[in-house]
Coordinates of C-alpha atoms in Angstrom, one line a residue:
Chain F
M48 CA -33.5 -3.3 7.8
E49 CA -36.9 -1.7 7.1
L50 CA -35.5 1.1 4.6
L51 CA -34.0 -1.6 2.3
K52 CA -37.0 -4.0 2.5
Q53 CA -39.3 -1.1 1.5
R54 CA -37.0 -0.2 -1.4
I55 CA -36.9 -3.8 -2.6
L56 CA -40.8 -3.9 -2.5
K57 CA -41.0 -0.7 -4.2
D58 CA -38.4 -1.1 -7.1
A59 CA -37.0 -4.7 -7.4
E60 CA -38.2 -6.9 -10.1
V61 CA -38.6 -10.6 -9.9
L62 CA -37.5 -12.4 -13.1
P63 CA -37.6 -16.0 -14.2
G64 CA -35.0 -18.2 -12.7
E65 CA -35.5 -16.9 -9.1
V66 CA -33.5 -13.8 -10.1
L67 CA -34.2 -10.7 -8.0
K68 CA -33.3 -7.6 -10.0
V69 CA -32.0 -4.7 -7.8
D70 CA -29.8 -3.1 -10.3
M71 CA -31.7 0.3 -10.2
F72 CA -30.4 1.0 -6.7
L73 CA -27.9 -1.6 -5.5
N74 CA -25.5 -2.9 -8.2
H75 CA -25.7 -1.0 -11.5
L76 CA -27.2 2.3 -10.6
L77 CA -26.2 3.0 -7.0
D78 CA -28.5 5.0 -4.6
V79 CA -25.6 6.4 -2.7
N80 CA -27.7 7.5 0.3
L81 CA -29.3 4.1 0.6
I82 CA -25.9 2.4 0.5
R83 CA -24.6 4.8 3.1
E84 CA -27.5 3.7 5.4
I85 CA -26.6 0.1 4.7
G86 CA -23.0 0.7 5.7
K87 CA -24.2 2.4 8.9
E88 CA -26.4 -0.5 9.8
F89 CA -23.6 -2.9 9.3
F90 CA -21.5 -0.7 11.6
R91 CA -24.4 -0.8 14.2
I92 CA -24.5 -4.6 14.1
F93 CA -20.7 -5.3 14.1
S94 CA -19.2 -2.2 15.8
S95 CA -18.2 -4.0 18.9
S96 CA -16.3 -6.8 17.1
G97 CA -13.0 -5.1 16.7
I98 CA -13.0 -5.1 12.9
T99 CA -9.5 -4.4 11.3
K100 CA -10.5 -4.9 7.7
I101 CA -13.6 -5.3 5.5
L102 CA -13.4 -8.0 2.9
T103 CA -15.6 -8.1 -0.1
A104 CA -15.7 -9.5 -3.6
E105 CA -15.5 -7.5 -6.8
A106 CA -17.5 -6.0 -8.2
S107 CA -20.9 -5.4 -6.7
G108 CA -19.8 -5.7 -3.0
I109 CA -17.3 -2.9 -3.3
A110 CA -19.7 0.2 -2.7
L111 CA -21.3 -1.5 0.2
A112 CA -18.0 -2.3 1.8
F113 CA -16.7 1.2 1.1
A114 CA -19.8 2.6 2.7
A115 CA -19.4 0.4 5.8
A116 CA -15.6 1.1 6.1
E117 CA -16.2 4.8 6.3
F118 CA -18.1 4.1 9.6
F119 CA -15.6 1.4 10.9
N120 CA -12.7 3.7 9.7
T121 CA -10.9 0.5 8.3
P122 CA -9.5 -0.3 4.9
V123 CA -11.5 -2.4 2.5
L124 CA -9.9 -5.5 1.0
I125 CA -11.3 -6.6 -2.4
A126 CA -11.1 -10.1 -3.5
K127 CA -10.2 -10.0 -7.2
K128 CA -11.9 -12.3 -9.8
G129 CA -9.8 -14.1 -12.4
T130 CA -6.2 -13.8 -13.0
H131 CA -4.9 -10.3 -12.5
K132 CA -1.4 -9.6 -13.8
N133 CA -0.8 -6.8 -11.4
I134 CA -1.9 -8.5 -8.3
G135 CA 1.3 -10.5 -7.7
S136 CA 1.6 -14.3 -7.4
E137 CA 1.5 -14.6 -3.7
C138 CA -2.3 -14.9 -3.2
Y139 CA -4.8 -16.7 -1.1
C140 CA -7.2 -18.1 -3.7
S141 CA -10.7 -19.6 -3.7
E142 CA -12.6 -21.4 -6.6
V143 CA -16.1 -20.2 -6.9
F144 CA -18.9 -21.4 -9.2
S145 CA -21.2 -18.5 -10.2
F146 CA -24.8 -19.8 -10.7
T147 CA -25.7 -16.4 -12.1
K148 CA -23.2 -16.7 -14.9
S149 CA -22.8 -20.5 -15.0
V150 CA -19.1 -20.2 -14.8
S151 CA -16.3 -20.9 -12.2
Y152 CA -13.8 -18.3 -11.4
T153 CA -10.9 -17.7 -9.0
M154 CA -11.1 -15.2 -6.2
Q155 CA -7.9 -14.1 -4.9
V156 CA -6.4 -11.8 -2.2
S157 CA -2.8 -10.8 -1.8
K158 CA -1.1 -12.5 1.1
K159 CA 0.4 -9.0 2.1
Y160 CA -2.9 -7.5 3.0
I161 CA -4.4 -10.0 5.4
D162 CA -2.9 -12.1 8.3
S163 CA -3.5 -13.5 11.7
R164 CA -3.6 -10.0 13.4
D165 CA -6.7 -9.1 11.3
T166 CA -10.3 -9.3 12.4
I167 CA -12.4 -9.5 9.2
L168 CA -15.9 -8.5 8.5
I169 CA -17.2 -9.9 5.1
I170 CA -19.6 -7.7 3.2
D171 CA -21.4 -8.4 0.0
D172 CA -24.6 -7.4 -1.8
F173 CA -26.2 -10.8 -2.3
L174 CA -26.4 -14.3 -0.7
A175 CA -28.2 -17.1 -2.5
N176 CA -26.5 -20.5 -2.6
G177 CA -23.4 -19.1 -0.7
A178 CA -20.8 -20.0 -3.2
A179 CA -19.1 -16.5 -3.3
L180 CA -19.4 -16.1 0.6
S181 CA -17.8 -19.5 1.1
G182 CA -15.0 -18.5 -1.2
L183 CA -14.4 -15.4 1.0
I184 CA -14.6 -17.4 4.1
N185 CA -12.0 -19.8 2.8
I186 CA -9.8 -17.0 2.1
V187 CA -10.0 -15.7 5.7
S188 CA -9.4 -19.2 6.9
L189 CA -6.2 -19.6 4.8
S190 CA -4.9 -16.3 6.1
H191 CA -5.5 -17.3 9.8
A192 CA -7.3 -14.1 10.3
K193 CA -10.2 -13.9 12.8
L194 CA -13.6 -13.9 11.1
A195 CA -16.0 -11.7 13.0
G196 CA -18.9 -12.3 10.7
A197 CA -20.6 -11.6 7.4
G198 CA -23.0 -8.7 6.6
I199 CA -25.1 -9.2 3.5
A200 CA -27.6 -6.7 2.1
V201 CA -30.0 -9.2 0.4
E202 CA -30.3 -12.9 1.2
K203 CA -32.4 -15.3 -0.8
A204 CA -33.2 -17.7 1.9
F205 CA -35.0 -20.1 -0.3
Q206 CA -31.6 -20.9 -1.9
N207 CA -30.3 -22.1 1.5
G208 CA -26.8 -20.8 1.4
G209 CA -27.3 -18.6 4.4
D210 CA -28.9 -21.1 6.7
K211 CA -26.2 -23.6 5.8
L212 CA -23.5 -21.2 6.8
R213 CA -25.3 -20.1 10.0
G214 CA -25.5 -23.9 10.8
E215 CA -21.7 -24.1 10.3
G216 CA -21.4 -21.3 13.0
L217 CA -21.0 -18.1 10.8
N218 CA -22.2 -14.9 12.4
L219 CA -24.3 -13.9 9.4
K220 CA -26.5 -10.8 9.3
S221 CA -28.6 -10.2 6.3
L222 CA -30.4 -6.9 6.2
A223 CA -33.3 -8.2 3.9
V224 CA -33.9 -12.0 4.0
I225 CA -36.3 -13.2 1.3
E226 CA -38.2 -16.3 2.2
S227 CA -40.0 -16.7 -1.1
M228 CA -40.8 -14.7 -4.2
N229 CA -43.3 -17.0 -5.9
E230 CA -45.3 -15.5 -8.7
G231 CA -43.4 -12.3 -8.3
K232 CA -44.6 -11.8 -4.5
I233 CA -41.7 -11.0 -2.3
I234 CA -42.0 -12.4 1.3
F235 CA -39.4 -11.4 3.9
R236 CA -38.4 -13.4 6.9
D237 CA -38.9 -11.6 10.3
D238 CA -35.7 -9.8 11.6
D239 CA -33.7 -11.6 14.2
D240 CA -31.8 -8.3 14.9
K241 CA -34.4 -5.4 15.0
E242 CA -33.2 -1.8 15.0
Chain P
M32 CA -3.4 16.5 -5.6
E33 CA -0.5 16.5 -3.3
L34 CA -1.8 14.0 -0.8
L35 CA -2.2 11.3 -3.7
K36 CA 1.2 12.1 -5.2
Q37 CA 3.0 11.8 -1.8
R38 CA 1.4 8.5 -1.3
I39 CA 2.4 7.2 -4.8
L40 CA 5.9 8.3 -4.0
K41 CA 5.8 6.6 -0.6
D42 CA 4.1 3.3 -1.5
A43 CA 3.7 2.7 -5.2
E44 CA 5.9 0.2 -7.0
V45 CA 7.0 0.4 -10.6
L46 CA 7.0 -2.9 -12.2
P47 CA 8.3 -4.1 -15.6
G48 CA 6.1 -3.2 -18.6
E49 CA 5.3 0.2 -17.3
V50 CA 3.1 -1.0 -14.6
L51 CA 2.4 1.2 -11.6
K52 CA 1.3 -0.9 -8.8
V53 CA -0.9 1.0 -6.3
D54 CA -3.0 -1.9 -5.1
M55 CA -1.8 -1.3 -1.4
F56 CA -4.1 1.8 -1.3
L57 CA -6.1 2.4 -4.3
N58 CA -7.5 -0.8 -5.9
H59 CA -6.9 -4.0 -3.9
L60 CA -6.6 -2.8 -0.4
L61 CA -8.5 0.5 -0.2
D62 CA -7.3 3.4 2.0
V63 CA -10.8 4.6 2.6
N64 CA -9.7 8.0 4.0
L65 CA -7.5 8.7 1.1
I66 CA -10.3 7.7 -1.4
R67 CA -12.7 10.0 0.4
E68 CA -10.1 12.9 0.0
I69 CA -9.9 12.0 -3.7
G70 CA -13.7 12.0 -3.9
K71 CA -13.7 15.5 -2.2
E72 CA -11.2 16.8 -4.7
F73 CA -13.2 15.7 -7.7
F74 CA -16.2 17.6 -6.2
R75 CA -14.0 20.7 -5.7
I76 CA -13.0 20.6 -9.4
F77 CA -16.5 19.6 -10.9
S78 CA -19.0 21.0 -8.3
S79 CA -20.2 23.8 -10.5
S80 CA -20.8 21.5 -13.6
G81 CA -24.4 20.4 -12.7
I82 CA -23.5 16.7 -12.4
T83 CA -26.5 14.5 -12.3
K84 CA -24.7 11.1 -12.4
I85 CA -21.2 9.7 -11.9
L86 CA -20.3 7.0 -14.4
T87 CA -17.5 4.5 -13.7
A88 CA -16.2 1.2 -14.9
E89 CA -16.2 -1.9 -12.8
A90 CA -14.4 -2.8 -10.8
S91 CA -11.6 -0.5 -9.7
G92 CA -13.4 2.8 -10.3
I93 CA -16.3 2.0 -8.1
A94 CA -14.9 3.1 -4.7
L95 CA -13.6 6.4 -6.2
A96 CA -17.0 7.1 -7.9
F97 CA -18.8 6.3 -4.7
A98 CA -16.6 8.5 -2.6
A99 CA -17.2 11.4 -5.0
A100 CA -20.9 10.7 -5.3
E101 CA -21.2 11.2 -1.5
F102 CA -20.0 14.8 -2.0
F103 CA -22.1 15.4 -5.2
N104 CA -25.1 13.7 -3.7
T105 CA -25.8 11.9 -7.0
P106 CA -26.1 8.2 -8.1
V107 CA -23.3 6.2 -9.4
L108 CA -23.7 4.3 -12.7
I109 CA -21.4 1.4 -13.1
A110 CA -20.5 0.2 -16.6
K111 CA -20.5 -3.6 -16.4
K112 CA -17.9 -5.7 -18.1
G113 CA -18.8 -8.8 -20.1
T114 CA -22.4 -10.1 -20.5
H115 CA -24.4 -10.0 -17.4
K116 CA -27.5 -12.1 -17.5
N117 CA -29.3 -9.7 -15.0
I118 CA -28.7 -6.5 -16.7
G119 CA -31.3 -6.7 -19.5
S120 CA -30.9 -6.5 -23.2
E121 CA -31.3 -2.9 -23.6
C122 CA -27.8 -1.5 -23.2
Y123 CA -25.6 1.0 -24.5
C124 CA -22.2 -0.9 -25.2
S125 CA -18.6 -0.2 -26.0
E126 CA -15.9 -2.6 -27.0
V127 CA -12.8 -2.1 -25.1
F128 CA -9.2 -3.7 -25.3
S129 CA -7.5 -4.0 -22.0
F130 CA -3.8 -3.7 -22.4
T131 CA -3.3 -4.8 -18.8
K132 CA -5.0 -8.0 -19.4
S133 CA -4.5 -8.4 -23.2
V134 CA -8.2 -9.1 -23.9
S135 CA -11.2 -7.2 -25.4
Y136 CA -14.3 -6.9 -23.3
T137 CA -17.7 -5.2 -23.6
M138 CA -18.6 -2.4 -21.4
Q139 CA -22.4 -1.9 -20.9
V140 CA -24.8 0.4 -19.3
S141 CA -28.7 -0.1 -19.2
K142 CA -30.4 2.4 -21.3
K143 CA -32.9 2.9 -18.5
Y144 CA -30.4 4.7 -16.4
I145 CA -28.9 7.4 -18.5
D146 CA -30.5 9.7 -21.0
S147 CA -30.4 13.1 -22.6
R148 CA -31.4 14.9 -19.3
D149 CA -28.1 13.7 -17.6
T150 CA -25.0 15.6 -17.1
I151 CA -22.3 13.0 -16.5
L152 CA -19.0 13.1 -14.8
I153 CA -16.8 10.0 -15.6
I154 CA -14.5 8.8 -12.8
D155 CA -11.9 6.1 -12.9
D156 CA -8.7 5.1 -11.1
F157 CA -6.4 4.9 -14.0
L158 CA -5.8 6.4 -17.4
A159 CA -3.0 5.2 -19.6
N160 CA -3.7 4.5 -23.3
G161 CA -7.3 5.8 -22.8
A162 CA -9.2 2.7 -23.9
A163 CA -11.5 2.3 -21.0
L164 CA -12.2 6.1 -20.7
S165 CA -13.0 6.2 -24.5
G166 CA -15.4 3.3 -23.9
L167 CA -17.2 5.3 -21.2
I168 CA -17.2 8.5 -23.3
N169 CA -18.7 6.4 -26.1
I170 CA -21.5 5.2 -23.9
V171 CA -22.3 8.8 -22.8
S172 CA -22.3 9.9 -26.5
L173 CA -24.7 7.0 -27.4
S174 CA -27.0 8.1 -24.6
H175 CA -27.2 11.7 -25.7
A176 CA -26.3 12.8 -22.1
K177 CA -24.2 15.8 -21.6
L178 CA -20.5 14.9 -20.8
A179 CA -19.2 17.4 -18.2
G180 CA -15.7 15.8 -18.0
A181 CA -13.5 13.1 -16.6
G182 CA -11.8 12.8 -13.2
I183 CA -9.0 10.3 -13.0
A184 CA -6.8 9.5 -9.9
V185 CA -3.6 8.4 -11.7
E186 CA -2.7 9.2 -15.3
K187 CA 0.3 7.7 -17.0
A188 CA 0.9 10.5 -19.4
F189 CA 3.7 8.7 -21.3
Q190 CA 1.2 6.4 -22.6
N191 CA -0.6 9.3 -24.3
G192 CA -4.2 8.5 -23.8
G193 CA -4.9 11.5 -21.6
D194 CA -3.3 14.2 -24.0
K195 CA -5.1 12.6 -27.0
L196 CA -8.5 13.0 -25.2
R197 CA -7.7 16.5 -24.1
G198 CA -6.9 17.3 -27.8
E199 CA -10.3 16.1 -28.8
G200 CA -12.0 18.5 -26.2
L201 CA -12.4 16.4 -23.1
N202 CA -12.4 18.3 -19.9
L203 CA -10.1 15.8 -18.1
K204 CA -8.7 16.3 -14.8
S205 CA -6.1 13.8 -13.4
L206 CA -5.0 14.2 -9.8
A207 CA -1.7 12.7 -10.3
V208 CA -0.1 12.9 -13.8
I209 CA 3.0 10.8 -14.2
E210 CA 5.3 12.0 -16.9
S211 CA 7.8 9.2 -16.7
M212 CA 8.9 6.3 -14.4
N213 CA 12.0 5.3 -16.1
E214 CA 14.4 3.1 -13.9
G215 CA 11.6 3.1 -11.2
K216 CA 11.8 7.0 -10.7
I217 CA 8.3 8.6 -10.8
I218 CA 8.2 12.1 -12.2
F219 CA 4.9 14.0 -12.0
R220 CA 3.7 16.7 -14.4
D221 CA 3.1 20.1 -12.8
D222 CA -0.5 20.5 -11.8
D223 CA -2.7 22.6 -14.0
D224 CA -5.3 22.9 -11.4
K225 CA -3.8 23.8 -8.0
E226 CA -5.7 23.6 -4.8

């Protein structure tokens, strides 16, 4: 997605430890117009998939999932992190190790809100090693819902999570795929899904 | 806001410990159409206030803040919980005690994204004792931005946080104010701000 790539080139910062900082438009200060365009692009890609719910992980996937859901006209289901008293005990859970924060956490979704009649689109802001996305896929699998695919804003391809999951058959579409960012220079992979 | 109150009466569950469970439409499974209407209502109330940014707390305020920001055409600024490696060290911070989870956490916003030129509207899903909202107000105060007010979806008035903050001069508008929910019966306060 050209708009997103241009914004990354203009504003994103490459930090030590292969960190791409995009908090000035994507996950701390949100550029609402850009995020709406990202939601529209996910709709363009997955509109014929019969999506009934969009699944995302709190917290930084929520705005993207909401923006997409406005186009799909479906609910958003948020996988909660940690143990939430108010969420009820009947949950589908995944254990996820966050490389960003160096901690494991539990991702959970109430069994009441996803079942075999659902066709799920997973949406998230980032894909690197694929741990969070694998956790979401596991929840969909446990629920026996159909997984239509996953839409990711920014994929760090050099951390290999995306290609591994594509190899396992996931219909994965990332709007900006970063091949490398050595010495602060961001190189994108060519789109496989042009506008 | 009649639409929200009717939805609470229809679907919300009152649980022991004065917990109002609204996760079936507001903060776990999101009813995108309802949340868009809530955003539109916040815009109706605060549209003349010159808002430059909407401030919310992760995670459950994000969708509401995003929906409102689409009407205001402003960015959303998300106060992050805990210590985020990628957020940078230059932050405005508040310590908040969560009664729901019985833990303290730090709420933080990068100093780069809020300053004295901003006019801030705070948006959140719930207001009970007011701890989270006070944390957000503190961040606005530290930044020297102007605080236009706060828009809350559901206020539990019997936990007194809202009236305390109104007494301190906050322009606080809650769309559904619950006076009591004894024995599971939800009683709303009359609106002070009719459509």
